[in-house]
PDB file of C-alpha atoms in Angstrom:
ATOM      1  CA  MET A   1      55.183  60.843  93.956  1.00 95.00           C
ATOM      2  CA  LYS A   2      58.100  62.141  95.927  1.00 97.00           C
ATOM      3  CA  ILE A   3      57.386  64.219  98.955  1.00 97.00           C
ATOM      4  CA  ALA A   4      59.535  65.830 101.683  1.00 96.00           C
ATOM      5  CA  PHE A   5      59.232  66.723 105.053  1.00 96.00           C
ATOM      6  CA  VAL A   6      61.069  69.647 106.217  1.00 93.00           C
ATOM      7  CA  GLY A   7      61.283  72.278 108.965  1.00 89.00           C
ATOM      8  CA  LYS A   8      63.247  73.597 111.984  1.00 85.00           C
ATOM      9  CA  GLY A   9      64.512  70.790 114.692  1.00 82.00           C
ATOM     10  CA  GLY A  10      61.850  70.094 117.181  1.00 82.00           C
ATOM     11  CA  SER A  11      59.052  71.264 114.909  1.00 85.00           C
ATOM     12  CA  GLY A  12      57.331  67.682 114.869  1.00 89.00           C
ATOM     13  CA  LYS A  13      58.802  67.203 111.116  1.00 93.00           C
ATOM     14  CA  THR A  14      59.680  63.199 111.719  1.00 94.00           C
ATOM     15  CA  THR A  15      56.126  62.687 113.649  1.00 94.00           C
ATOM     16  CA  LEU A  16      54.335  64.213 110.813  1.00 96.00           C
ATOM     17  CA  SER A  17      56.207  62.358 108.327  1.00 97.00           C
ATOM     18  CA  SER A  18      55.709  59.426 110.009  1.00 96.00           C
ATOM     19  CA  LEU A  19      51.952  59.797 110.288  1.00 96.00           C
ATOM     20  CA  PHE A  20      51.478  60.356 106.545  1.00 97.00           C
ATOM     21  CA  ILE A  21      53.664  57.226 105.841  1.00 97.00           C
ATOM     22  CA  ARG A  22      51.130  55.314 108.018  1.00 96.00           C
ATOM     23  CA  HIS A  23      48.174  57.012 106.263  1.00 96.00           C
ATOM     24  CA  LEU A  24      49.591  55.987 102.839  1.00 97.00           C
ATOM     25  CA  ALA A  25      50.057  52.477 103.980  1.00 96.00           C
ATOM     26  CA  ALA A  26      46.652  52.503 105.497  1.00 95.00           C
ATOM     27  CA  SER A  27      45.200  53.297 101.992  1.00 94.00           C
ATOM     28  CA  GLY A  28      47.012  50.436 100.309  1.00 95.00           C
ATOM     29  CA  ALA A  29      49.558  52.649  98.443  1.00 96.00           C
ATOM     30  CA  PRO A  30      53.254  51.304  97.918  1.00 97.00           C
ATOM     31  CA  VAL A  31      55.564  53.500  99.984  1.00 98.00           C
ATOM     32  CA  VAL A  32      59.170  53.734 100.348  1.00 98.00           C
ATOM     33  CA  ALA A  33      60.179  55.743 103.411  1.00 98.00           C
ATOM     34  CA  VAL A  34      63.527  57.297 103.604  1.00 97.00           C
ATOM     35  CA  ASP A  35      65.199  58.681 106.716  1.00 96.00           C
ATOM     36  CA  ALA A  36      67.469  61.396 105.451  1.00 93.00           C
ATOM     37  CA  ASP A  37      67.564  63.586 108.782  1.00 89.00           C
ATOM     38  CA  ILE A  38      70.929  63.543 110.892  1.00 83.00           C
ATOM     39  CA  ASN A  39      69.053  62.389 114.022  1.00 84.00           C
ATOM     40  CA  GLN A  40      67.484  59.395 112.285  1.00 88.00           C
ATOM     41  CA  HIS A  41      64.299  58.842 114.296  1.00 91.00           C
ATOM     42  CA  LEU A  42      61.967  57.904 111.544  1.00 95.00           C
ATOM     43  CA  GLY A  43      62.420  54.125 112.291  1.00 94.00           C
ATOM     44  CA  VAL A  44      61.436  54.553 115.951  1.00 93.00           C
ATOM     45  CA  ALA A  45      58.500  57.108 114.804  1.00 94.00           C
ATOM     46  CA  LEU A  46      57.295  54.076 112.603  1.00 94.00           C
ATOM     47  CA  GLY A  47      57.397  51.862 115.645  1.00 91.00           C
ATOM     48  CA  LEU A  48      60.695  50.186 115.692  1.00 92.00           C
ATOM     49  CA  ASP A  49      62.264  50.070 118.998  1.00 89.00           C
ATOM     50  CA  GLU A  50      65.703  51.479 119.545  1.00 89.00           C
ATOM     51  CA  SER A  51      67.866  48.547 118.967  1.00 89.00           C
ATOM     52  CA  GLU A  52      65.768  47.584 115.782  1.00 91.00           C
ATOM     53  CA  ALA A  53      66.408  51.065 114.220  1.00 90.00           C
ATOM     54  CA  THR A  54      70.154  51.056 115.167  1.00 90.00           C
ATOM     55  CA  GLU A  55      70.523  47.983 113.135  1.00 91.00           C
ATOM     56  CA  LEU A  56      69.030  49.204 110.039  1.00 94.00           C
ATOM     57  CA  PRO A  57      71.252  49.070 107.011  1.00 95.00           C
ATOM     58  CA  ALA A  58      72.804  52.782 106.133  1.00 94.00           C
ATOM     59  CA  MET A  59      72.830  53.737 102.787  1.00 95.00           C
ATOM     60  CA  GLY A  60      75.798  56.130 103.491  1.00 90.00           C
ATOM     61  CA  GLU A  61      77.654  52.907 104.146  1.00 92.00           C
ATOM     62  CA  ARG A  62      76.793  51.207 101.007  1.00 94.00           C
ATOM     63  CA  LEU A  63      77.098  54.080  98.724  1.00 94.00           C
ATOM     64  CA  ALA A  64      79.841  52.082  96.351  1.00 94.00           C
ATOM     65  CA  LEU A  65      76.888  49.517  95.743  1.00 96.00           C
ATOM     66  CA  ILE A  66      74.413  52.018  95.146  1.00 97.00           C
ATOM     67  CA  LYS A  67      76.657  53.760  92.558  1.00 97.00           C
ATOM     68  CA  ASN A  68      77.721  50.731  90.787  1.00 97.00           C
ATOM     69  CA  HIS A  69      73.939  49.359  90.432  1.00 97.00           C
ATOM     70  CA  LEU A  70      72.909  52.891  89.300  1.00 98.00           C
ATOM     71  CA  ARG A  71      75.805  53.259  86.792  1.00 97.00           C
ATOM     72  CA  GLY A  72      74.571  50.204  85.012  1.00 97.00           C
ATOM     73  CA  SER A  73      76.180  50.199  81.527  1.00 97.00           C
ATOM     74  CA  ASN A  74      76.048  54.236  80.958  1.00 97.00           C
ATOM     75  CA  PRO A  75      79.086  54.820  78.775  1.00 97.00           C
ATOM     76  CA  ARG A  76      79.436  58.362  79.958  1.00 97.00           C
ATOM     77  CA  ILE A  77      80.434  57.292  83.514  1.00 97.00           C
ATOM     78  CA  ALA A  78      84.000  55.504  83.611  1.00 94.00           C
ATOM     79  CA  SER A  79      83.520  53.887  86.801  1.00 95.00           C
ATOM     80  CA  ALA A  80      81.737  54.258  90.134  1.00 95.00           C
ATOM     81  CA  GLU A  81      84.361  56.240  91.595  1.00 95.00           C
ATOM     82  CA  THR A  82      83.512  58.947  89.396  1.00 96.00           C
ATOM     83  CA  MET A  83      80.283  59.292  90.310  1.00 96.00           C
ATOM     84  CA  ILE A  84      79.265  62.051  92.866  1.00 95.00           C
ATOM     85  CA  LYS A  85      75.928  62.758  94.628  1.00 93.00           C
ATOM     86  CA  THR A  86      74.504  64.643  91.801  1.00 94.00           C
ATOM     87  CA  THR A  87      75.481  62.299  88.861  1.00 96.00           C
ATOM     88  CA  PRO A  88      72.484  62.291  86.605  1.00 97.00           C
ATOM     89  CA  PRO A  89      71.204  59.163  84.467  1.00 98.00           C
ATOM     90  CA  GLY A  90      71.663  58.621  81.085  1.00 97.00           C
ATOM     91  CA  ASP A  91      71.396  56.157  78.498  1.00 96.00           C
ATOM     92  CA  GLY A  92      72.275  52.853  79.836  1.00 97.00           C
ATOM     93  CA  SER A  93      71.873  54.005  83.514  1.00 97.00           C
ATOM     94  CA  ARG A  94      69.792  51.599  85.775  1.00 97.00           C
ATOM     95  CA  LEU A  95      66.546  53.460  86.973  1.00 97.00           C
ATOM     96  CA  VAL A  96      64.702  52.422  90.158  1.00 97.00           C
ATOM     97  CA  ARG A  97      61.207  52.102  90.735  1.00 96.00           C
ATOM     98  CA  ILE A  98      58.850  52.027  93.686  1.00 96.00           C
ATOM     99  CA  CYS A  99      57.467  48.665  93.120  1.00 94.00           C
ATOM    100  CA  GLU A 100      60.136  46.414  92.100  1.00 94.00           C
ATOM    101  CA  PRO A 101      63.199  44.313  93.645  1.00 95.00           C
ATOM    102  CA  ASN A 102      66.484  45.346  93.217  1.00 96.00           C
ATOM    103  CA  ALA A 103      70.186  45.260  94.504  1.00 97.00           C
ATOM    104  CA  ILE A 104      69.449  48.784  96.312  1.00 98.00           C
ATOM    105  CA  TYR A 105      66.552  47.493  98.397  1.00 98.00           C
ATOM    106  CA  ASP A 106      68.077  44.149  98.922  1.00 97.00           C
ATOM    107  CA  ALA A 107      71.055  46.137 100.544  1.00 97.00           C
ATOM    108  CA  CYS A 108      69.451  49.219 101.987  1.00 97.00           C
ATOM    109  CA  ALA A 109      65.709  48.807 102.417  1.00 97.00           C
ATOM    110  CA  ARG A 110      63.996  46.909 105.122  1.00 96.00           C
ATOM    111  CA  PRO A 111      60.238  46.049 105.387  1.00 96.00           C
ATOM    112  CA  VAL A 112      58.339  47.863 108.470  1.00 96.00           C
ATOM    113  CA  GLU A 113      55.161  46.279 109.313  1.00 94.00           C
ATOM    114  CA  LEU A 114      52.646  48.725 110.329  1.00 93.00           C
ATOM    115  CA  ASP A 115      49.150  48.230 111.342  1.00 85.00           C
ATOM    116  CA  GLY A 116      47.495  49.314 108.135  1.00 74.00           C
ATOM    117  CA  GLY A 117      49.969  47.746 105.864  1.00 85.00           C
ATOM    118  CA  ALA A 118      53.978  47.688 105.237  1.00 92.00           C
ATOM    119  CA  VAL A 119      56.349  50.017 103.830  1.00 97.00           C
ATOM    120  CA  ARG A 120      59.981  49.791 102.641  1.00 97.00           C
ATOM    121  CA  LEU A 121      62.094  51.986 105.090  1.00 98.00           C
ATOM    122  CA  MET A 122      65.698  53.111 104.063  1.00 97.00           C
ATOM    123  CA  VAL A 123      68.064  55.242 106.323  1.00 96.00           C
ATOM    124  CA  THR A 124      71.007  57.523 105.650  1.00 93.00           C
ATOM    125  CA  GLY A 125      72.704  56.136 108.873  1.00 84.00           C
ATOM    126  CA  HIS A 126      73.802  58.053 111.890  1.00 69.00           C
ATOM    127  CA  PHE A 127      76.708  60.785 111.907  1.00 58.00           C
ATOM    128  CA  THR A 128      79.015  59.177 114.174  1.00 51.00           C
ATOM    129  CA  ASP A 129      82.201  60.479 116.062  1.00 48.00           C
ATOM    130  CA  ALA A 130      84.197  58.717 113.362  1.00 46.00           C
ATOM    131  CA  ASP A 131      82.974  60.936 110.884  1.00 45.00           C
ATOM    132  CA  LEU A 132      84.088  64.156 113.106  1.00 37.00           C
ATOM    133  CA  GLY A 133      86.636  66.123 110.769  1.00 39.00           C
ATOM    134  CA  VAL A 134      86.741  63.824 108.003  1.00 36.00           C
ATOM    135  CA  ALA A 135      83.256  63.845 106.434  1.00 44.00           C
ATOM    136  CA  CYS A 136      80.065  66.134 106.576  1.00 45.00           C
ATOM    137  CA  TYR A 137      76.476  64.753 106.594  1.00 48.00           C
ATOM    138  CA  HIS A 138      75.960  65.541 103.221  1.00 52.00           C
ATOM    139  CA  SER A 139      78.399  62.520 102.184  1.00 58.00           C
ATOM    140  CA  LYS A 140      75.644  60.300 103.680  1.00 70.00           C
ATOM    141  CA  THR A 141      72.524  62.066 102.221  1.00 83.00           C
ATOM    142  CA  GLY A 142      74.248  61.930  98.888  1.00 89.00           C
ATOM    143  CA  ALA A 143      73.252  58.422  98.748  1.00 93.00           C
ATOM    144  CA  VAL A 144      69.643  59.443  98.917  1.00 94.00           C
ATOM    145  CA  GLU A 145      70.077  62.060  96.219  1.00 94.00           C
ATOM    146  CA  LEU A 146      71.609  59.685  93.825  1.00 95.00           C
ATOM    147  CA  PHE A 147      68.319  57.251  94.227  1.00 96.00           C
ATOM    148  CA  LEU A 148      66.170  59.870  93.955  1.00 96.00           C
ATOM    149  CA  ASN A 149      68.064  61.097  90.731  1.00 96.00           C
ATOM    150  CA  HIS A 150      67.426  57.740  89.217  1.00 97.00           C
ATOM    151  CA  LEU A 151      63.891  56.891  90.566  1.00 97.00           C
ATOM    152  CA  VAL A 152      60.923  56.836  88.173  1.00 96.00           C
ATOM    153  CA  ASP A 153      57.872  56.985  90.365  1.00 96.00           C
ATOM    154  CA  GLY A 154      54.126  56.999  89.026  1.00 94.00           C
ATOM    155  CA  ARG A 155      50.895  57.767  90.189  1.00 94.00           C
ATOM    156  CA  ASP A 156      49.917  56.401  93.594  1.00 95.00           C
ATOM    157  CA  GLU A 157      53.372  55.362  94.218  1.00 97.00           C
ATOM    158  CA  TYR A 158      55.103  57.440  97.274  1.00 98.00           C
ATOM    159  CA  VAL A 159      58.481  58.109  98.315  1.00 98.00           C
ATOM    160  CA  VAL A 160      58.429  60.353 101.575  1.00 98.00           C
ATOM    161  CA  VAL A 161      61.689  61.649 102.790  1.00 97.00           C
ATOM    162  CA  ASP A 162      62.267  63.097 106.224  1.00 95.00           C
ATOM    163  CA  MET A 163      64.725  65.699 105.520  1.00 92.00           C
ATOM    164  CA  THR A 164      67.429  67.111 107.550  1.00 85.00           C
ATOM    165  CA  ALA A 165      66.170  70.157 109.880  1.00 75.00           C
ATOM    166  CA  GLY A 166      66.416  73.686 108.939  1.00 65.00           C
ATOM    167  CA  SER A 167      68.293  75.396 105.946  1.00 65.00           C
ATOM    168  CA  ASP A 168      70.579  72.378 105.788  1.00 64.00           C
ATOM    169  CA  SER A 169      67.989  71.161 103.000  1.00 64.00           C
ATOM    170  CA  PHE A 170      69.601  73.579 100.551  1.00 68.00           C
ATOM    171  CA  ALA A 171      72.969  72.189 100.839  1.00 64.00           C
ATOM    172  CA  SER A 172      72.493  70.121  97.851  1.00 70.00           C
ATOM    173  CA  GLY A 173      70.207  70.024  94.818  1.00 81.00           C
ATOM    174  CA  MET A 174      68.034  67.298  96.712  1.00 87.00           C
ATOM    175  CA  PHE A 175      65.290  70.022  97.669  1.00 88.00           C
ATOM    176  CA  THR A 176      64.249  70.275  93.914  1.00 91.00           C
ATOM    177  CA  ARG A 177      63.577  66.393  93.820  1.00 91.00           C
ATOM    178  CA  PHE A 178      60.243  66.472  95.211  1.00 95.00           C
ATOM    179  CA  ASP A 179      56.666  66.964  93.814  1.00 96.00           C
ATOM    180  CA  MET A 180      55.503  68.314  97.024  1.00 96.00           C
ATOM    181  CA  THR A 181      57.402  69.613  99.958  1.00 95.00           C
ATOM    182  CA  PHE A 182      55.537  69.972 103.214  1.00 96.00           C
ATOM    183  CA  LEU A 183      57.205  72.402 105.441  1.00 95.00           C
ATOM    184  CA  VAL A 184      56.336  71.904 109.266  1.00 95.00           C
ATOM    185  CA  ALA A 185      55.955  74.882 111.212  1.00 94.00           C
ATOM    186  CA  GLU A 186      55.130  75.886 114.926  1.00 93.00           C
ATOM    187  CA  PRO A 187      53.335  79.160 115.606  1.00 94.00           C
ATOM    188  CA  THR A 188      56.506  80.993 116.325  1.00 92.00           C
ATOM    189  CA  ARG A 189      58.723  83.544 114.831  1.00 90.00           C
ATOM    190  CA  ARG A 190      61.499  80.633 114.698  1.00 88.00           C
ATOM    191  CA  GLY A 191      59.004  78.199 113.598  1.00 86.00           C
ATOM    192  CA  VAL A 192      58.159  80.256 110.462  1.00 90.00           C
ATOM    193  CA  SER A 193      61.938  81.338 110.014  1.00 88.00           C
ATOM    194  CA  VAL A 194      62.745  78.154 107.764  1.00 86.00           C
ATOM    195  CA  TYR A 195      59.493  78.577 105.865  1.00 90.00           C
ATOM    196  CA  ARG A 196      60.953  82.314 104.714  1.00 89.00           C
ATOM    197  CA  GLN A 197      64.314  80.665 103.760  1.00 86.00           C
ATOM    198  CA  TYR A 198      62.680  77.592 101.996  1.00 87.00           C
ATOM    199  CA  LYS A 199      60.022  79.955 100.105  1.00 88.00           C
ATOM    200  CA  GLU A 200      62.817  82.360  98.747  1.00 85.00           C
ATOM    201  CA  TYR A 201      65.186  79.715  97.818  1.00 83.00           C
ATOM    202  CA  ALA A 202      62.679  77.224  96.264  1.00 82.00           C
ATOM    203  CA  ALA A 203      60.710  79.820  94.259  1.00 83.00           C
ATOM    204  CA  ASP A 204      63.432  79.895  91.511  1.00 85.00           C
ATOM    205  CA  TYR A 205      63.088  76.091  90.976  1.00 89.00           C
ATOM    206  CA  GLY A 206      59.403  75.503  90.890  1.00 87.00           C
ATOM    207  CA  VAL A 207      59.396  73.769  94.180  1.00 90.00           C
ATOM    208  CA  ALA A 208      55.895  72.903  95.354  1.00 93.00           C
ATOM    209  CA  LEU A 209      55.318  73.955  98.980  1.00 94.00           C
ATOM    210  CA  LYS A 210      52.783  73.894 101.527  1.00 96.00           C
ATOM    211  CA  VAL A 211      52.929  74.600 105.087  1.00 96.00           C
ATOM    212  CA  VAL A 212      51.635  71.972 107.736  1.00 97.00           C
ATOM    213  CA  GLY A 213      51.070  73.965 111.190  1.00 96.00           C
ATOM    214  CA  ASN A 214      51.842  71.971 114.197  1.00 94.00           C
ATOM    215  CA  LYS A 215      51.583  72.344 118.001  1.00 92.00           C
ATOM    216  CA  VAL A 216      48.747  75.010 117.114  1.00 93.00           C
ATOM    217  CA  HIS A 217      46.646  75.576 120.301  1.00 91.00           C
ATOM    218  CA  GLY A 218      43.896  77.685 119.574  1.00 91.00           C
ATOM    219  CA  GLN A 219      42.832  80.520 117.072  1.00 95.00           C
ATOM    220  CA  ASP A 220      45.270  82.946 118.034  1.00 96.00           C
ATOM    221  CA  ASP A 221      48.300  80.382 117.015  1.00 95.00           C
ATOM    222  CA  LEU A 222      46.180  79.725 113.854  1.00 95.00           C
ATOM    223  CA  ASP A 223      45.875  83.363 113.042  1.00 96.00           C
ATOM    224  CA  PHE A 224      49.548  83.875 113.566  1.00 96.00           C
ATOM    225  CA  LEU A 225      50.466  81.281 111.115  1.00 96.00           C
ATOM    226  CA  ARG A 226      47.687  82.579 108.469  1.00 96.00           C
ATOM    227  CA  ALA A 227      49.311  85.978 108.963  1.00 96.00           C
ATOM    228  CA  GLU A 228      52.990  84.821 108.307  1.00 95.00           C
ATOM    229  CA  VAL A 229      52.487  82.072 105.527  1.00 95.00           C
ATOM    230  CA  GLY A 230      49.270  83.174 104.036  1.00 95.00           C
ATOM    231  CA  ASP A 231      47.660  80.955 101.520  1.00 95.00           C
ATOM    232  CA  ASP A 232      50.727  78.504 101.825  1.00 96.00           C
ATOM    233  CA  LEU A 233      49.214  77.123 104.986  1.00 97.00           C
ATOM    234  CA  LEU A 234      47.512  73.695 104.281  1.00 97.00           C
ATOM    235  CA  VAL A 235      46.569  72.357 107.756  1.00 96.00           C
ATOM    236  CA  ALA A 236      47.194  72.838 111.159  1.00 95.00           C
ATOM    237  CA  LEU A 237      47.285  70.299 113.995  1.00 93.00           C
ATOM    238  CA  GLY A 238      47.084  70.732 117.667  1.00 88.00           C
ATOM    239  CA  HIS A 239      47.429  68.140 120.539  1.00 88.00           C
ATOM    240  CA  SER A 240      47.027  64.633 119.901  1.00 92.00           C
ATOM    241  CA  ASP A 241      46.632  61.849 122.336  1.00 93.00           C
ATOM    242  CA  TRP A 242      47.599  59.325 119.750  1.00 94.00           C
ATOM    243  CA  VAL A 243      50.722  60.990 119.111  1.00 92.00           C
ATOM    244  CA  ARG A 244      51.538  61.311 122.858  1.00 91.00           C
ATOM    245  CA  ALA A 245      51.045  57.719 123.130  1.00 92.00           C
ATOM    246  CA  LEU A 246      53.304  57.152 120.358  1.00 88.00           C
ATOM    247  CA  GLU A 247      56.098  59.190 121.770  1.00 86.00           C
ATOM    248  CA  LYS A 248      55.747  56.765 124.959  1.00 85.00           C
ATOM    249  CA  GLY A 249      56.373  53.998 122.692  1.00 82.00           C
ATOM    250  CA  ARG A 250      52.654  52.606 122.934  1.00 82.00           C
ATOM    251  CA  PRO A 251      50.944  53.843 119.834  1.00 80.00           C
ATOM    252  CA  PRO A 252      46.987  52.599 119.615  1.00 87.00           C
ATOM    253  CA  ARG A 253      46.069  51.196 116.157  1.00 91.00           C
ATOM    254  CA  PHE A 254      46.320  53.963 113.521  1.00 93.00           C
ATOM    255  CA  GLU A 255      42.399  53.793 112.926  1.00 92.00           C
ATOM    256  CA  GLN A 256      42.193  55.312 116.376  1.00 94.00           C
ATOM    257  CA  LEU A 257      44.010  58.720 115.311  1.00 94.00           C
ATOM    258  CA  GLU A 258      41.680  61.501 115.959  1.00 94.00           C
ATOM    259  CA  GLU A 259      39.425  62.192 113.090  1.00 95.00           C
ATOM    260  CA  ALA A 260      40.365  65.834 112.840  1.00 93.00           C
ATOM    261  CA  ASN A 261      44.089  64.681 112.281  1.00 94.00           C
ATOM    262  CA  ARG A 262      43.057  61.994 109.728  1.00 95.00           C
ATOM    263  CA  ARG A 263      41.218  64.580 107.877  1.00 96.00           C
ATOM    264  CA  SER A 264      44.430  66.559 107.848  1.00 96.00           C
ATOM    265  CA  LEU A 265      46.280  63.878 106.561  1.00 97.00           C
ATOM    266  CA  ARG A 266      43.903  63.260 103.826  1.00 97.00           C
ATOM    267  CA  LEU A 267      44.208  66.653 102.736  1.00 97.00           C
ATOM    268  CA  LEU A 268      48.084  66.282 102.673  1.00 98.00           C
ATOM    269  CA  HIS A 269      47.550  63.380 100.381  1.00 98.00           C
ATOM    270  CA  GLU A 270      45.030  65.196  98.148  1.00 98.00           C
ATOM    271  CA  ALA A 271      47.562  68.311  97.779  1.00 98.00           C
ATOM    272  CA  ALA A 272      50.475  65.870  96.891  1.00 97.00           C
ATOM    273  CA  ASP A 273      48.405  63.812  94.263  1.00 97.00           C
ATOM    274  CA  ALA A 274      47.228  67.185  92.779  1.00 97.00           C
ATOM    275  CA  THR A 275      51.011  67.860  91.691  1.00 96.00           C
ATOM    276  CA  TYR A 276      50.957  64.754  89.604  1.00 95.00           C
ATOM    277  CA  GLU A 277      49.420  66.625  86.522  1.00 94.00           C
ATOM    278  CA  LEU A 278      51.845  69.187  86.931  1.00 93.00           C
ATOM    279  CA  ARG A 279      55.225  67.165  86.417  1.00 94.00           C
ATOM    280  CA  ASP A 280      57.566  68.399  84.079  1.00 94.00           C
ATOM    281  CA  TRP A 281      60.105  65.898  83.497  1.00 95.00           C
ATOM    282  CA  GLU A 282      62.221  68.058  81.271  1.00 95.00           C
ATOM    283  CA  ARG A 283      62.825  70.699  83.879  1.00 94.00           C
ATOM    284  CA  TYR A 284      63.443  67.876  86.513  1.00 94.00           C
ATOM    285  CA  THR A 285      66.118  66.806  84.436  1.00 96.00           C
ATOM    286  CA  ARG A 286      67.453  70.192  83.490  1.00 95.00           C
ATOM    287  CA  GLN A 287      67.817  71.009  87.112  1.00 94.00           C
ATOM    288  CA  MET A 288      69.606  67.645  87.761  1.00 95.00           C
ATOM    289  CA  ALA A 289      72.164  68.847  85.208  1.00 96.00           C
ATOM    290  CA  HIS A 290      72.234  72.303  86.630  1.00 95.00           C
ATOM    291  CA  PHE A 291      73.233  71.046  90.159  1.00 94.00           C
ATOM    292  CA  HIS A 292      75.611  68.627  88.798  1.00 96.00           C
ATOM    293  CA  LEU A 293      77.641  71.401  87.092  1.00 96.00           C
ATOM    294  CA  LYS A 294      77.620  73.472  90.239  1.00 94.00           C
ATOM    295  CA  ASN A 295      79.057  70.309  92.038  1.00 93.00           C
ATOM    296  CA  ALA A 296      81.337  69.440  89.402  1.00 95.00           C
ATOM    297  CA  PHE A 297      83.081  72.971  89.204  1.00 96.00           C
ATOM    298  CA  SER A 298      83.056  73.905  92.940  1.00 94.00           C
ATOM    299  CA  TRP A 299      84.771  70.425  94.177  1.00 93.00           C
ATOM    300  CA  GLY A 300      83.725  67.170  92.061  1.00 94.00           C
ATOM    301  CA  ASN A 301      86.159  67.673  88.876  1.00 96.00           C
ATOM    302  CA  GLU A 302      88.916  68.164  91.247  1.00 96.00           C
ATOM    303  CA  ARG A 303      88.223  65.075  93.717  1.00 94.00           C
ATOM    304  CA  THR A 304      87.584  62.708  91.068  1.00 95.00           C
ATOM    305  CA  GLY A 305      90.324  63.904  88.252  1.00 96.00           C
ATOM    306  CA  VAL A 306      87.651  63.856  85.501  1.00 96.00           C
ATOM    307  CA  ASP A 307      85.566  66.396  83.600  1.00 97.00           C
ATOM    308  CA  LEU A 308      82.177  65.666  85.389  1.00 97.00           C
ATOM    309  CA  ALA A 309      80.041  67.749  82.821  1.00 98.00           C
ATOM    310  CA  ALA A 310      80.782  64.959  80.334  1.00 98.00           C
ATOM    311  CA  GLN A 311      78.259  62.729  82.569  1.00 98.00           C
ATOM    312  CA  ILE A 312      75.528  64.694  81.390  1.00 98.00           C
ATOM    313  CA  ASP A 313      73.705  62.989  78.410  1.00 97.00           C
ATOM    314  CA  PRO A 314      71.977  65.900  76.416  1.00 96.00           C
ATOM    315  CA  GLU A 315      69.545  63.510  74.671  1.00 96.00           C
ATOM    316  CA  PHE A 316      68.324  61.875  77.691  1.00 97.00           C
ATOM    317  CA  VAL A 317      65.018  63.000  79.577  1.00 96.00           C
ATOM    318  CA  LEU A 318      63.990  61.111  82.703  1.00 96.00           C
ATOM    319  CA  GLY A 319      60.275  59.938  82.791  1.00 93.00           C
ATOM    320  CA  GLU A 320      57.931  57.378  83.077  1.00 88.00           C
ATOM    321  CA  GLU A 321      58.116  56.635  79.342  1.00 81.00           C
ATOM    322  CA  VAL A 322      62.044  55.914  79.472  1.00 77.00           C
ATOM    323  CA  ALA A 323      61.336  53.250  82.506  1.00 66.00           C
ATOM    324  CA  ALA A 324      58.686  51.658  80.567  1.00 67.00           C
ATOM    325  CA  ALA A 325      61.109  51.178  77.683  1.00 62.00           C
ATOM    326  CA  VAL A 326      64.063  49.950  79.690  1.00 60.00           C
TER     327      VAL A 326
END
């Protein structure tokens, strides 16, 4: 299952995604955690110290390796240099799975031991001073989009992506790559503004969306969120001594998380799992082609010097059956 956490900056999106990752790991599920936020705080939220988090290998700096691996023997892709962030898989492409060794995991993923288990962590990498004026952050998150485009994940397997804050999530087709998107919203007008943007834009693409209320203090906050987001409100979380200890760098064992918050995480888990039966791999593949064509015509063809529309394999549909046959 592919799960995204989105929300405005400061909403608690990274903290909530790290709690959910810990919950999944404690359940025994295989998890790949991806930090696609420009601020790159997920590693620290999962218990790494600042120096360890800084030393994580950046996907954005290993884009050539990622492209070469995913390209495989696909005859529609002349070279890795002609691949862009939206390039879809086709016959001969290398698909990736959650529970496998591969060159991308070797280069970009690192195991993070949690008290309830372990996860693979991948990060896009920081946006540095050297990038100013010559690159945009979406050139780094393009590595994540390529990874998701070629990923075949099954039931009870999870990729959890901490997305970049605010409406930047719409800057590419990556927002359509998820089975479930959890939007973290505070009970304020600004807190729900990203929800309205996301709801409107995602509606055309069948994106499953649920709101996670955060920093909710009392019935008035809860009533505000219910009035603003309606049935999309799944759970609401308030103050947590466990989270406060985490933010100080001294988290207790995860089993000591407050029961109300553990119950909320179970509801998130159930909501994500419920989308498995709704999967439509043909629609998913069509959406990849749609966004690839948009990028090809707007900038990709000119930058690469080739007709990127020819990379689309009209007979190929991504799915678990395809991965099993490879």
